[in-house]
Coordinates of C-alpha atoms and ligand atoms in Angstrom, one line a residue:
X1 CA -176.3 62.2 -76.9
X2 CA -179.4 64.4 -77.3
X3 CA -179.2 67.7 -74.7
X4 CA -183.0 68.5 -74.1
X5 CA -183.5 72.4 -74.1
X6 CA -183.3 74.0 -70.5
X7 CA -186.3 75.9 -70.7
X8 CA -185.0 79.0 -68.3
X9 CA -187.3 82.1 -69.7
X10 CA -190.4 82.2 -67.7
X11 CA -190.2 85.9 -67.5
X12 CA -191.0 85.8 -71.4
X13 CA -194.0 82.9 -70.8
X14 CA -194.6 80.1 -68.4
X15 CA -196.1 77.1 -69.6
X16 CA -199.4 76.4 -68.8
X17 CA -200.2 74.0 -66.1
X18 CA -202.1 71.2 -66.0
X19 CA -204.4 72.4 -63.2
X20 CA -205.1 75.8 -65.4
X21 CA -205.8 73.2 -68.6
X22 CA -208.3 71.2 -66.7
X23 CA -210.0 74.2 -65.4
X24 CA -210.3 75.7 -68.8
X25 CA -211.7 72.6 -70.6
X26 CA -214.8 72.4 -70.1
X27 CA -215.7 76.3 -71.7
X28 CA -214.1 75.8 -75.1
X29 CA -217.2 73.0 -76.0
X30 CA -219.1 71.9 -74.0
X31 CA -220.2 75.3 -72.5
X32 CA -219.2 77.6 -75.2
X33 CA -222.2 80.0 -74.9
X34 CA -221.1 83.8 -75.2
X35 CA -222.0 84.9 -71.1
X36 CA -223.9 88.3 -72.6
X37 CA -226.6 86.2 -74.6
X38 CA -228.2 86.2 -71.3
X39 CA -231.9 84.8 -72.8
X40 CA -230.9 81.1 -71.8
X41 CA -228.6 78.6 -69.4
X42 CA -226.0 78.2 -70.9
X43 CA -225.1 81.4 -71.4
X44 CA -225.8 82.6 -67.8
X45 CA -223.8 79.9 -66.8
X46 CA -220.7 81.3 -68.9
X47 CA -221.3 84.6 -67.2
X48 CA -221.4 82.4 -63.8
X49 CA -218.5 81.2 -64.4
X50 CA -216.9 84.5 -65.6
X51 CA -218.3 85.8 -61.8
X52 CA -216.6 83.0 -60.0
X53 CA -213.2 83.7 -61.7
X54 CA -213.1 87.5 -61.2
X55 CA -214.0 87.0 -57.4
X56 CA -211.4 84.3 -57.3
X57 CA -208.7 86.7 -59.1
X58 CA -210.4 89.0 -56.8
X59 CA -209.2 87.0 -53.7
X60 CA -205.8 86.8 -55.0
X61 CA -204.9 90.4 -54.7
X62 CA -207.3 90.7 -51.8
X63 CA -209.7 93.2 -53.4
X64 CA -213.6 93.8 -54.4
X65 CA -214.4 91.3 -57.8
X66 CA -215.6 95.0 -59.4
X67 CA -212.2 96.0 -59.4
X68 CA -211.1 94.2 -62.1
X69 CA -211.5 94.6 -66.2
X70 CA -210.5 91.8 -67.9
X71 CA -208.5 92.6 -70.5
X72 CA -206.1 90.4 -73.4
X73 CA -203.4 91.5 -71.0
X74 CA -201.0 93.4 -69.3
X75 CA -200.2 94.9 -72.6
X76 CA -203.8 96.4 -73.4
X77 CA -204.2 96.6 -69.2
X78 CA -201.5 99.4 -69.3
X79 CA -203.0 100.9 -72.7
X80 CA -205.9 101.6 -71.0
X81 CA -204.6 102.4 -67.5
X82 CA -202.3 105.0 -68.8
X83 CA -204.4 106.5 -72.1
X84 CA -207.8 106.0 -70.1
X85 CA -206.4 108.2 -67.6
X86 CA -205.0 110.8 -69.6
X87 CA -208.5 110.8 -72.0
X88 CA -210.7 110.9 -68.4
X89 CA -208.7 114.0 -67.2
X90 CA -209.2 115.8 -70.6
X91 CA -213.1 115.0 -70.7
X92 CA -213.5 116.2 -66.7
X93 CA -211.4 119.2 -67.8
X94 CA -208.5 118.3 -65.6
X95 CA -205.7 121.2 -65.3
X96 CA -203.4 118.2 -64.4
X97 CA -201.3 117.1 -67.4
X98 CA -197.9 116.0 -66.1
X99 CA -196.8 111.9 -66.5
X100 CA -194.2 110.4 -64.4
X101 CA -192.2 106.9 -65.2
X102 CA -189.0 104.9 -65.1
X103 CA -186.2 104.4 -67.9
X104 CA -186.7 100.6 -66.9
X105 CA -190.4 100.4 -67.5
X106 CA -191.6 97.8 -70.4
X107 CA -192.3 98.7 -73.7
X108 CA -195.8 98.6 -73.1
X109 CA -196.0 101.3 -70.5
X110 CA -193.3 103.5 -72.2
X111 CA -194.5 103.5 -75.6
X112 CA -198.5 104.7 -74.5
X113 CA -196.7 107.2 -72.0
X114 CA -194.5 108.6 -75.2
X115 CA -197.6 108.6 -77.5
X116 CA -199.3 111.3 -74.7
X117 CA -196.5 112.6 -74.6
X118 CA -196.7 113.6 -78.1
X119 CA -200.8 114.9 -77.5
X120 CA -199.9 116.9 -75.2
X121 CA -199.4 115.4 -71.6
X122 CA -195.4 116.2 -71.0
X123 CA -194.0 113.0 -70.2
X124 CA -190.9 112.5 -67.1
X125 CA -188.7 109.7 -67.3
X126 CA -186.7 109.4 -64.5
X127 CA -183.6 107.2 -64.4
X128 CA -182.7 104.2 -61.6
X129 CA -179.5 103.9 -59.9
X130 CA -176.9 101.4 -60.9
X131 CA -179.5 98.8 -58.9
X132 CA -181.8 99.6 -60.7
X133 CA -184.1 101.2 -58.2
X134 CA -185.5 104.5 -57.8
X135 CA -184.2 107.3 -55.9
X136 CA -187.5 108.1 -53.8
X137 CA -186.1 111.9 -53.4
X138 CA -185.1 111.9 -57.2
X139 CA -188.8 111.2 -57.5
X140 CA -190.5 113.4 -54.7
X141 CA -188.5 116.1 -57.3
X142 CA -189.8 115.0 -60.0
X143 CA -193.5 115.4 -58.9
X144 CA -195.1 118.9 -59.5
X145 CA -198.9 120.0 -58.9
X146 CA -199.4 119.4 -62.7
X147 CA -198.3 115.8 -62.0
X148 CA -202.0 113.6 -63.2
X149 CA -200.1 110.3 -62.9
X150 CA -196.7 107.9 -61.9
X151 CA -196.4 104.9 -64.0
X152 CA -193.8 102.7 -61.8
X153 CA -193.8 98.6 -62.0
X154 CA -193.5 96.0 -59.2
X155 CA -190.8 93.5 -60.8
X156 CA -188.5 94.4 -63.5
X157 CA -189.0 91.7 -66.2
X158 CA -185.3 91.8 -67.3
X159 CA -183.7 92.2 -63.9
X160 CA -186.2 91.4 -61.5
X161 CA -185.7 94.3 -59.3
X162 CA -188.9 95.2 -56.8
X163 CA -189.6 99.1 -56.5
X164 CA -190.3 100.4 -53.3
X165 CA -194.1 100.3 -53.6
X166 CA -195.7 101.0 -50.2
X167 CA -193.4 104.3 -50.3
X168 CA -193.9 105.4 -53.7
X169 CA -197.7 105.2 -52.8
X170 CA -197.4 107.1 -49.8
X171 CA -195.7 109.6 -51.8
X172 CA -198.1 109.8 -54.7
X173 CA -201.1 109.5 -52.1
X174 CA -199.9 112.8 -50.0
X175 CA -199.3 114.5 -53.8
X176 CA -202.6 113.6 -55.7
X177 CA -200.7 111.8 -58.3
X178 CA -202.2 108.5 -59.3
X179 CA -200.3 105.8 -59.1
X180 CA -200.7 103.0 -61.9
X181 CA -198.1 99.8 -61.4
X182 CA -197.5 97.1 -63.8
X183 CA -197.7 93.8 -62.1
X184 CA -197.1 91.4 -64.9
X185 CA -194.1 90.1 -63.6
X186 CA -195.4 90.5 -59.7
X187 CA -198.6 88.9 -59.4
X188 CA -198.5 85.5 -57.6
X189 CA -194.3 86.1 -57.1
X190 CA -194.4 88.4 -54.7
X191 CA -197.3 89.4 -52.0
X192 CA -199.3 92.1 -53.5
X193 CA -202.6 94.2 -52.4
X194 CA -203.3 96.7 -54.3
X195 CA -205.8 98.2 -52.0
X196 CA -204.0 98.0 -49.2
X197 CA -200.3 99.0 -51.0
X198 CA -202.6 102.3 -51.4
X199 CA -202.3 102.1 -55.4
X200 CA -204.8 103.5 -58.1
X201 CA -204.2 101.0 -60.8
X202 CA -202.5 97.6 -61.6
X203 CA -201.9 95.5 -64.4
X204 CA -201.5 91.8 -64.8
X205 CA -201.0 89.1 -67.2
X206 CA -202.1 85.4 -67.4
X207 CA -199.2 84.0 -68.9
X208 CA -196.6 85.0 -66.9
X209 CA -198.2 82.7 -63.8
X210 CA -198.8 79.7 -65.3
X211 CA -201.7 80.4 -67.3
X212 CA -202.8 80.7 -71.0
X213 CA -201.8 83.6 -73.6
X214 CA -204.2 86.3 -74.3
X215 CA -206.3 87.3 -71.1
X216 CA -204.8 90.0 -68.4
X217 CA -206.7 92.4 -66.0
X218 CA -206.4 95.9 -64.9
X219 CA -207.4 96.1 -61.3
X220 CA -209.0 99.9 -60.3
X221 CA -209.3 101.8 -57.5
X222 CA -213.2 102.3 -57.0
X223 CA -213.2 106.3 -58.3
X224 CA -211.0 106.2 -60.3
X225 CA -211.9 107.5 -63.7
X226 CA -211.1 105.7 -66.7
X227 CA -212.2 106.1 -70.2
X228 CA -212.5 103.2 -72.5
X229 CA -210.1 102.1 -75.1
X230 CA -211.9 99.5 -77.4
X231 CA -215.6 100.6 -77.7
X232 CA -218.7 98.5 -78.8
X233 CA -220.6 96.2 -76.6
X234 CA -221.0 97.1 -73.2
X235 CA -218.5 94.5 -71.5
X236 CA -216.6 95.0 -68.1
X237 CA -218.8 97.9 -66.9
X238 CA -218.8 99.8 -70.7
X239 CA -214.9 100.1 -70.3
X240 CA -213.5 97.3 -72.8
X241 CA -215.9 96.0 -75.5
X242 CA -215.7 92.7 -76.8
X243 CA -216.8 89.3 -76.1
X244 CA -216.1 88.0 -72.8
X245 CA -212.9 85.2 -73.6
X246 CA -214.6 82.6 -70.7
X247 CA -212.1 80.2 -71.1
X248 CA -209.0 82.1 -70.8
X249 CA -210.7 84.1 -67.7
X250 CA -211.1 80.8 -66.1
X251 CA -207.5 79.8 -66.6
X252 CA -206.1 82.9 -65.3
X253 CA -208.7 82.7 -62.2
X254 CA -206.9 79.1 -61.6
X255 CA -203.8 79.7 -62.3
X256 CA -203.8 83.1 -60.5
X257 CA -205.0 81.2 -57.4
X258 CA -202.8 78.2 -58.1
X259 CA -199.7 79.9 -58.4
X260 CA -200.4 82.4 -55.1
X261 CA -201.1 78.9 -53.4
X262 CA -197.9 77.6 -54.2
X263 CA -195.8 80.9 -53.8
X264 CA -194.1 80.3 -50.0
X265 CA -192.9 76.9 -51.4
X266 CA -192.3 77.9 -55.0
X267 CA -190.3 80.7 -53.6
X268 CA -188.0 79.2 -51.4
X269 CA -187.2 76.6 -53.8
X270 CA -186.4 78.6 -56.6
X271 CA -184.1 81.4 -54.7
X272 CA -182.1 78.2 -53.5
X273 CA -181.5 76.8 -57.3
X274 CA -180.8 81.1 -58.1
X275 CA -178.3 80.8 -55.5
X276 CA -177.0 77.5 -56.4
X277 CA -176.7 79.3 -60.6
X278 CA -175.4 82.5 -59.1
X279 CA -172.8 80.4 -56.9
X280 CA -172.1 78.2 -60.8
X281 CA -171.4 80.8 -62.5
X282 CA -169.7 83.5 -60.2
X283 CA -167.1 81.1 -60.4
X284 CA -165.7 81.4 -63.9
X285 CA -164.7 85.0 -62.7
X286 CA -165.5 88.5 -64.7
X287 CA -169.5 87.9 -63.9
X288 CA -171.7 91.0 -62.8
X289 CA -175.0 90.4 -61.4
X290 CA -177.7 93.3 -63.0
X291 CA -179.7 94.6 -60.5
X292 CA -180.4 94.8 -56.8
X293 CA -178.6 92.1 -55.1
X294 CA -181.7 91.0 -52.6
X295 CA -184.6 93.6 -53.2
X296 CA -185.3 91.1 -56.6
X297 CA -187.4 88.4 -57.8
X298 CA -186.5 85.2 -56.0
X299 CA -186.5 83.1 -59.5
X300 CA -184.7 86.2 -61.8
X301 CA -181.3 86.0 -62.0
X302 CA -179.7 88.6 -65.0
X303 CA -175.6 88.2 -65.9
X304 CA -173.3 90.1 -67.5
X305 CA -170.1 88.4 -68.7
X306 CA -166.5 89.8 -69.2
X307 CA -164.3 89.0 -72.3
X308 CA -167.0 87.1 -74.4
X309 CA -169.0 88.7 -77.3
X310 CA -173.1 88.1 -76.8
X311 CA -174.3 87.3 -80.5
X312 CA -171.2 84.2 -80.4
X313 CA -172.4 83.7 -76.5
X314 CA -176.0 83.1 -77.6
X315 CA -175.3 81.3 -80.2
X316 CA -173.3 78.7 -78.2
X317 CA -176.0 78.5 -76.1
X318 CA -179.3 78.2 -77.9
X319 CA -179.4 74.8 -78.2
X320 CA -179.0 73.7 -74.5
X321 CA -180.6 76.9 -72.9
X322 CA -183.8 79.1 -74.0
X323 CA -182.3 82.4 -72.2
X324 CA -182.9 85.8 -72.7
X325 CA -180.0 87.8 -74.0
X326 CA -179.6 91.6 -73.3
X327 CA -180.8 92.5 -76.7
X328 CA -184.4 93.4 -76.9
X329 CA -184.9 89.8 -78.9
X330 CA -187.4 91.8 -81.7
X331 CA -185.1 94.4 -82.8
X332 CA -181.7 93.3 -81.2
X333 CA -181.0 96.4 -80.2
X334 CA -179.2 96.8 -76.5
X335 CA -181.7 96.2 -74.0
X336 CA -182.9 99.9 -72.5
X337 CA -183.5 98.4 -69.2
X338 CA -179.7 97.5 -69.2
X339 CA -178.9 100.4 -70.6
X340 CA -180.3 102.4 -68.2
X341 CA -178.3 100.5 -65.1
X342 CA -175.1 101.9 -67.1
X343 CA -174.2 99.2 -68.6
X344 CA -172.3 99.5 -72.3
X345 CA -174.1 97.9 -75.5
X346 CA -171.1 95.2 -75.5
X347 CA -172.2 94.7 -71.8
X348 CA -175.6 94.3 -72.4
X349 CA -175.5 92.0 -75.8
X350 CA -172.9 89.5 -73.3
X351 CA -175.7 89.3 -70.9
X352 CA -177.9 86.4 -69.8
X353 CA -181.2 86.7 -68.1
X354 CA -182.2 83.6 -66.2
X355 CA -186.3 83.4 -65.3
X356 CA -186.4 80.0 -63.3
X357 CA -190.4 78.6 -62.6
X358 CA -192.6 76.2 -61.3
X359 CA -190.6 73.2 -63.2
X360 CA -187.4 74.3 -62.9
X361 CA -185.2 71.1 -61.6
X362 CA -181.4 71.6 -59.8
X363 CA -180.4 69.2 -62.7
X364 CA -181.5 71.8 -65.4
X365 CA -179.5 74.7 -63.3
X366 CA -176.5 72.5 -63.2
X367 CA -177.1 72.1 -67.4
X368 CA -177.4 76.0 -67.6
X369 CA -173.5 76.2 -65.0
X370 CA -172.0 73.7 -67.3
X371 CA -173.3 75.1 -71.0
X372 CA -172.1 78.9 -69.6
X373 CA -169.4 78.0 -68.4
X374 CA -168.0 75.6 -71.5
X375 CA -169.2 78.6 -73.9
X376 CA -167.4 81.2 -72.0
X377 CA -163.9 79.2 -71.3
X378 CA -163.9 78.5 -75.2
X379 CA -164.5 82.5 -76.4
X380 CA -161.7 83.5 -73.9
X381 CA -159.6 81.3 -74.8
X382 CA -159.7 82.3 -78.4
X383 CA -161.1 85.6 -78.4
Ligands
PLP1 C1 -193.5 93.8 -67.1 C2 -194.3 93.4 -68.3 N1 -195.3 94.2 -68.6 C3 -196.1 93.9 -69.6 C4 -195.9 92.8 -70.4 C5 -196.9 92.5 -71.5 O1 -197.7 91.4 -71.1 P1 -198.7 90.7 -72.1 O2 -197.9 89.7 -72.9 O3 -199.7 90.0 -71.3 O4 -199.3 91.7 -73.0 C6 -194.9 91.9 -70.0 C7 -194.6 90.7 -70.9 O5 -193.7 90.7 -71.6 C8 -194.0 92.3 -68.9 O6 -193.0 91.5 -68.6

């Protein structure tokens, strides 16, 4: 009998929904026109429909539509939250230089931060507790009236864990410090206003919510100054050349709105199946759950397993279950966000990270229960 793969990684990607495809259709052909030709229909219409999508992402997160600077990203989002920053303060002759982040950030936040660090903006990396949350008065220390900016993200993509946001603002708020937070993982999980949450800037991604690869936004805080990243055509207000991609802006307007929609339902469903994997696999004995217990992601749930090896534990596993192991899956090094909750490199490698979505079924939860739990008996029973 053919197992068909449990597809359990939607923190990685989500597959595109139907909804999202459909909405997208119609601007790859048909109305293909670039939206800054401007002389004739077809391209106003492109920009039209470019207009409609940012106010509709602009609903979403319950903000103005000239917020938000579409982007390929949350990637390039936090590239030019965090450089554009940095390159504004320098041009305004800002004394501010300081940066201030978490060990559990992604790569994408960390590696910009590190690169400023380098050009001279000292760089802070403050660690999490065994939770992996912050300690707020760890982080009240850690900000100085050289502090420019706090880098801090909503939802860990390994672990899931939500930061206290609403109090980290208020913090950063009554310091000066601006406050960027990657919302890759967040948007259309959890309820999030930026303006109201009292944040300066905010990343998200299209294909972590059920829409296509290759289109993001960074959301900013009227007044905040930014300096572009990519230069050349005017686009987004002069602060990220290039032409407009319509058809990916549409799908992430839909899905964005699709998947916020669906979130009270979507929500409760999935936290039941996380319960009913947690409950699975608890019971084979030696299992650690990574991160806060309830202050997570209702679809993340992230194992680490006594007495078993990770590389044989993956391998067992690859063919029933796409997983995430605790190795950063490009370099296969131990994963830093796992690291950084204390947990040895054994630890981490023998680690699972589930991301259930919109698809998940209980039938594909109780494959993932039996497949861990057969791999797992078999290693310690011959180590
Ligand atoms: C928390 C977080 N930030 C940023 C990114 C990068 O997003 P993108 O693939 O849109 O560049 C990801 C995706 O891996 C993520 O999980």
């Amino acid at each position: 009998m053919v197992t068909m793969l449990a597809y359990l990684d939607h923190h990685a990607t989500t597959p595109c929904a139907t909804e999202v495809l459909q909405a997208m259709e119609p601007w790859w052909r048909q109305s293909f026109a670039n939206p800054a030709s401007r002389l004739y229909r077809p391209a106003l219409e492109a920009a039209a429909a470019v207009e409609l999508a940012r106010r509709r992402l602009a609903g979403v997160l319950a903000t103005a539509p000239d917020t938000l600077i579409f982007t390929s990203g949350a990637t390039e989002a936090n590239n030019l939250a965090l450089r554009g920053v940095a390159e504004a303060a320098l041009e305004r002759g800002e004394s501010r230089r300081h940066l201030v982040t978490l060990a559990t950030e992604h790569r994408s936040v960390l590696d910009p931060l590190a690169w400023l660090d380098r050009h001279g903006f000292p760089l802070t990396v403050l660690p999490v507790g065994p939770d992996g949350l912050v300690d707020l008065a760890l982080l009240e220390a850690a900000l100085s009236p050289d502090t420019l900016l706090l880098s801090v993200m909503a939802a860990n993509n390994e672990i899931g864990v939500l930061q206290p946001l609403a109090a980290i603002a208020r913090l950063c708020r009554s310091r000066g410090v601006l406050l960027h937070c990657d919302a890759a993982q967040a948007v259309g999980q959890i309820a999030l206003a930026p303006d109201s949450l009292g944040l300066d800037l905010l990343s998200l991604s299209g294909h972590k919510l059920s829409g296509p690869k290759g289109v993001g936004a960074l959301w900013r805080r009227p007044g905040v100054a930014l300096a572009a990243q990519q230069l050349g055509g005017g686009q987004e207000g002069g602060l990220r050349a290039g032409s407009l991609a319509v058809p990916l802006i549409v799908g992430l307007a839909a899905a964005a709105v699709l998947t916020e929609a669906e979130r009270p339902q979507r929500t409760a469903r999935l936290a039941a199946l996380c319960e009913r994997l947690w409950q699975g696999l608890a019971a084979l004995g030696g299992v650690e759950l990574n991160g806060h217990a309830s202050l997570r992601l209702a679809h993340n749930l992230n194992i680490s397993l006594a007495g078993v090896e990770g590389t044989r534990l993956h391998q067992a596993l690859r063919r029933q279950l796409a997983v995430s192991s605790g190795s950063a899956c490009s370099q296969g090094s131990p994963s830093h966000v796992l690291a950084a909750l204390g947990r040895s490199p054994q630890q981490a490698a023998a680690s699972i990270r589930f991301g259930l979505g919109r698809d998940t079924t209980a039938a594909e939860i109780d494959q993932a229960i039996a497949a861990v739990t057969a791999a797992v008996v078999e290693q310690r029973a011959a180590p």
